[in-house]
Short mmCIF file of C-alpha atoms in Angstrom, two decimals:
data_model
loop_
_atom_site.label_atom_id
_atom_site.label_comp_id
_atom_site.label_asym_id
_atom_site.label_seq_id
_atom_site.Cartn_x
_atom_site.Cartn_y
_atom_site.Cartn_z
CA MET A 99 89.34 115.24 118.84
CA ARG A 100 89.80 113.72 115.54
CA ILE A 101 93.21 111.54 116.41
CA GLY A 102 95.38 109.70 113.77
CA ILE A 103 97.53 107.25 115.14
CA ILE A 104 100.25 105.69 113.00
CA GLY A 105 101.78 102.61 114.51
CA ALA A 106 99.75 99.95 116.70
CA GLY A 107 102.44 98.35 118.69
CA ASN A 108 102.36 98.69 122.49
CA ILE A 109 102.31 102.38 122.74
CA GLY A 110 100.07 103.10 119.82
CA GLY A 111 97.63 100.15 120.61
CA ASN A 112 97.15 101.29 124.04
CA LEU A 113 96.88 105.11 123.08
CA THR A 114 93.99 103.73 120.69
CA LYS A 115 92.33 102.09 123.70
CA ARG A 116 92.56 105.12 126.06
CA LEU A 117 91.77 107.72 123.67
CA SER A 118 88.57 105.93 122.22
CA ALA A 119 87.49 105.23 125.63
CA LEU A 120 87.90 108.94 126.41
CA GLY A 121 85.56 109.76 123.52
CA HIS A 122 88.05 110.77 121.00
CA VAL A 123 87.58 109.85 117.19
CA VAL A 124 90.46 107.55 116.52
CA LYS A 125 91.95 106.20 113.19
CA VAL A 126 94.79 103.81 113.51
CA ALA A 127 97.26 102.56 110.71
CA ASN A 128 100.00 100.35 110.52
CA SER A 129 102.55 98.96 108.00
CA ARG A 130 100.81 95.98 107.18
CA GLY A 131 97.39 96.93 106.30
CA PRO A 132 94.04 97.92 107.87
CA GLU A 133 92.86 94.25 107.84
CA THR A 134 95.63 93.40 110.33
CA LEU A 135 93.83 95.65 112.87
CA SER A 136 90.35 94.45 112.86
CA GLN A 137 90.78 93.20 116.61
CA LEU A 138 91.94 96.24 117.82
CA ALA A 139 89.29 98.27 115.82
CA GLY A 140 86.59 95.83 117.08
CA GLU A 141 87.58 96.18 120.76
CA THR A 142 87.84 100.13 120.57
CA GLY A 143 85.67 101.34 117.85
CA ALA A 144 88.50 102.80 116.23
CA LEU A 145 88.73 103.30 112.42
CA ALA A 146 91.47 100.99 111.00
CA CYS A 147 92.77 102.48 107.98
CA SER A 148 95.85 103.49 105.77
CA PRO A 149 98.54 106.20 106.94
CA SER A 150 97.11 108.69 104.53
CA GLU A 151 93.82 108.13 105.67
CA ALA A 152 94.86 108.37 109.54
CA VAL A 153 96.48 111.77 108.66
CA SER A 154 93.59 113.16 106.81
CA ASP A 155 91.49 115.63 108.61
CA ALA A 156 93.12 114.64 112.12
CA GLU A 157 93.41 117.46 114.72
CA LEU A 158 96.22 115.54 116.10
CA ILE A 159 98.61 112.74 115.07
CA ILE A 160 100.55 110.37 116.89
CA VAL A 161 103.55 108.73 115.32
CA THR A 162 104.53 105.74 117.05
CA ILE A 163 106.69 103.49 115.00
CA PRO A 164 110.33 101.91 115.17
CA GLN A 165 112.77 104.90 114.30
CA LYS A 166 114.22 102.89 111.43
CA ARG A 167 110.68 102.74 109.97
CA ILE A 168 110.44 106.63 109.73
CA PRO A 169 112.23 107.01 106.38
CA ASP A 170 109.52 104.41 105.04
CA LEU A 171 106.48 106.32 105.51
CA PRO A 172 105.28 107.74 102.39
CA PRO A 173 107.19 110.98 101.54
CA THR A 174 104.03 113.07 100.92
CA LEU A 175 102.33 111.65 104.13
CA PHE A 176 102.30 115.29 105.95
CA GLN A 177 102.29 117.36 102.54
CA ASN A 178 98.63 118.47 103.22
CA VAL A 179 98.58 118.22 106.90
CA PRO A 180 98.14 121.78 108.07
CA LYS A 181 100.81 123.37 110.46
CA ALA A 182 98.56 123.75 113.14
CA VAL A 183 98.15 120.03 113.39
CA ALA A 184 100.00 118.78 116.61
CA VAL A 185 102.08 115.80 115.76
CA ILE A 186 103.43 113.89 118.55
CA ASP A 187 106.58 111.63 118.09
CA THR A 188 106.67 108.72 120.80
CA GLY A 189 109.59 107.13 119.16
CA ASN A 190 113.17 105.89 120.48
CA TYR A 191 116.37 104.91 118.79
CA TYR A 192 117.80 101.69 119.77
CA PRO A 193 120.71 100.87 117.88
CA LYS A 194 121.76 97.65 119.20
CA GLU A 195 118.27 95.99 119.81
CA ARG A 196 116.43 97.42 116.74
CA ASP A 197 117.20 100.17 114.72
CA GLY A 198 120.85 99.77 113.29
CA LEU A 199 123.08 102.69 112.72
CA ILE A 200 121.48 105.97 111.97
CA ALA A 201 124.40 108.16 111.38
CA GLU A 202 122.89 111.69 112.05
CA ILE A 203 121.51 110.56 115.37
CA GLU A 204 125.08 108.82 116.18
CA ASP A 205 126.46 112.27 115.56
CA GLY A 206 124.58 113.93 118.07
CA GLU A 207 121.09 115.04 116.32
CA PRO A 208 118.40 114.48 118.89
CA GLU A 209 116.17 111.45 117.92
CA SER A 210 112.78 113.81 117.49
CA VAL A 211 114.87 116.37 115.54
CA TRP A 212 115.91 113.82 113.01
CA VAL A 213 112.06 112.53 113.04
CA GLU A 214 110.80 116.11 112.29
CA ARG A 215 113.11 116.46 109.50
CA HIS A 216 111.89 113.40 107.86
CA LEU A 217 108.23 113.82 108.59
CA GLY A 218 108.86 117.66 107.02
CA HIS A 219 106.33 118.92 109.97
CA SER A 220 106.84 120.02 113.22
CA VAL A 221 106.72 117.58 116.37
CA ILE A 222 106.22 117.39 119.84
CA LYS A 223 108.24 114.61 121.83
CA ALA A 224 106.16 112.88 124.32
CA PHE A 225 105.05 109.38 125.63
CA ASN A 226 108.31 108.00 124.66
CA GLY A 227 109.81 107.00 128.15
CA ILE A 228 106.43 105.59 129.95
CA TYR A 229 105.96 101.87 130.00
CA SER A 230 103.04 101.15 127.58
CA GLN A 231 101.04 99.13 130.24
CA HIS A 232 101.09 101.96 132.54
CA LEU A 233 98.95 103.96 130.05
CA LEU A 234 96.05 101.50 130.84
CA ASP A 235 96.68 101.00 134.55
CA ARG A 236 98.89 103.87 136.01
CA HIS A 237 96.58 106.89 135.34
CA LEU A 238 95.19 108.95 137.98
CA PRO A 239 92.93 112.09 138.64
CA ALA A 240 94.70 115.46 138.90
CA GLY A 241 96.33 116.28 142.17
CA THR A 242 96.53 112.43 143.20
CA PRO A 243 99.70 111.74 144.99
CA GLY A 244 101.81 109.58 142.85
CA ARG A 245 100.66 110.87 139.57
CA ILE A 246 103.34 110.01 136.97
CA ALA A 247 104.54 113.05 134.86
CA LEU A 248 105.79 112.68 131.48
CA PRO A 249 108.32 115.20 129.87
CA VAL A 250 107.18 117.25 126.67
CA ALA A 251 109.61 118.85 124.22
CA GLY A 252 108.89 120.73 121.07
CA ASP A 253 108.97 124.28 119.50
CA ASP A 254 105.19 124.91 118.51
CA GLN A 255 103.79 126.26 121.86
CA ALA A 256 100.28 125.83 120.68
CA ALA A 257 100.78 122.21 119.88
CA LYS A 258 102.57 121.73 123.00
CA LYS A 259 99.89 123.12 124.94
CA MET A 260 97.08 120.56 123.18
CA VAL A 261 99.63 117.77 123.85
CA ILE A 262 100.10 118.55 127.74
CA ALA A 263 96.01 119.16 127.95
CA LEU A 264 95.77 115.50 126.54
CA ILE A 265 98.33 114.00 128.75
CA ASP A 266 96.17 115.43 131.74
CA GLU A 267 92.95 114.03 130.20
CA LEU A 268 94.77 110.72 129.93
CA GLY A 269 95.62 110.79 133.72
CA PHE A 270 99.23 111.98 133.67
CA ASP A 271 100.96 115.12 134.49
CA ALA A 272 103.22 117.05 132.32
CA VAL A 273 106.49 119.05 132.31
CA ASP A 274 107.40 121.20 129.58
CA ALA A 275 111.04 119.93 128.76
CA GLY A 276 111.80 122.91 126.41
CA PRO A 277 112.38 123.06 122.77
CA LEU A 278 112.85 120.01 120.42
CA ALA A 279 116.62 120.48 120.42
CA GLU A 280 116.69 119.66 124.02
CA SER A 281 114.48 116.69 123.84
CA TRP A 282 117.78 114.59 124.00
CA ARG A 283 117.09 114.95 127.91
CA GLN A 284 114.37 112.42 127.61
CA GLN A 285 115.74 109.82 125.22
CA PRO A 286 116.83 106.32 126.42
CA GLY A 287 119.30 106.19 128.90
CA THR A 288 118.74 109.34 130.56
CA PRO A 289 117.57 109.69 134.32
CA VAL A 290 113.96 110.49 133.18
CA TYR A 291 113.45 107.71 130.96
CA GLY A 292 111.12 104.90 132.44
CA ALA A 293 111.47 106.48 135.87
CA ASP A 294 107.98 107.13 136.68
CA LEU A 295 108.41 110.15 138.48
CA GLY A 296 106.36 113.15 139.46
CA ILE A 297 106.43 116.70 138.34
CA GLU A 298 109.63 117.50 140.71
CA GLY A 299 111.46 114.57 139.93
CA VAL A 300 110.90 114.94 136.24
CA THR A 301 112.24 118.36 136.39
CA GLU A 302 115.19 117.41 138.12
CA ALA A 303 115.94 114.42 136.06
CA LEU A 304 115.80 116.37 133.05
CA SER A 305 118.20 118.88 134.55
CA GLN A 306 120.68 116.12 135.25
CA ALA A 307 120.49 114.48 131.81
CA PRO A 308 124.31 113.91 130.26
CA ARG A 309 124.60 115.05 126.81
CA GLU A 310 126.61 111.84 125.84
CA ARG A 311 124.29 108.76 125.40
CA PRO A 312 125.36 105.86 127.73
CA GLU A 313 127.25 103.19 126.33
CA HIS A 314 124.46 100.70 126.31
CA PHE A 315 122.36 102.87 124.17
CA ARG A 316 125.25 103.44 121.66
CA ASN A 317 125.66 101.45 118.58
#
């Protein structure tokens, strides 16, 4: 696939490495300019570019930037992105450590619903609760005991199916976590977040998630 990645931090950088190694055509962008991505591009064969170039002609887009930086993306970035293109939001809201106060999320809006509203394109929430290093060293073939499962939430069923297939290709199982409105079940502080569970464990953890954000993850 032609994949555009916006953000080259721990998750974005490691997804660039893995997806390029799997043979996908990857374009990667950050907020500092393509010249700052020369090492990553050289290591992976990915094309370092601007955000607008990353989304152009992409079949799948991954947005993996700090929550507070979502409104800083160009307002027309997704204007010409077809609805059929799957857009993954890997982000998390950390009000104390990084993002400051985002009133709508503090008032109960799920993080990825907030992201979707700002992007103006439907999103699938995935990859937000796995340690970035595990993308490189914990992937396993399908059916292998101990394979990590990732929750996947979203409303576009075709896009969700595409994301689940990509997760499998990367070496992880996937659990359909329901609509985007239920994606709070995999936000920071929930039982599934960072837990490295299998399919049954993820399914159980999602069902046990408390609606109220734990104190540590509040502003």
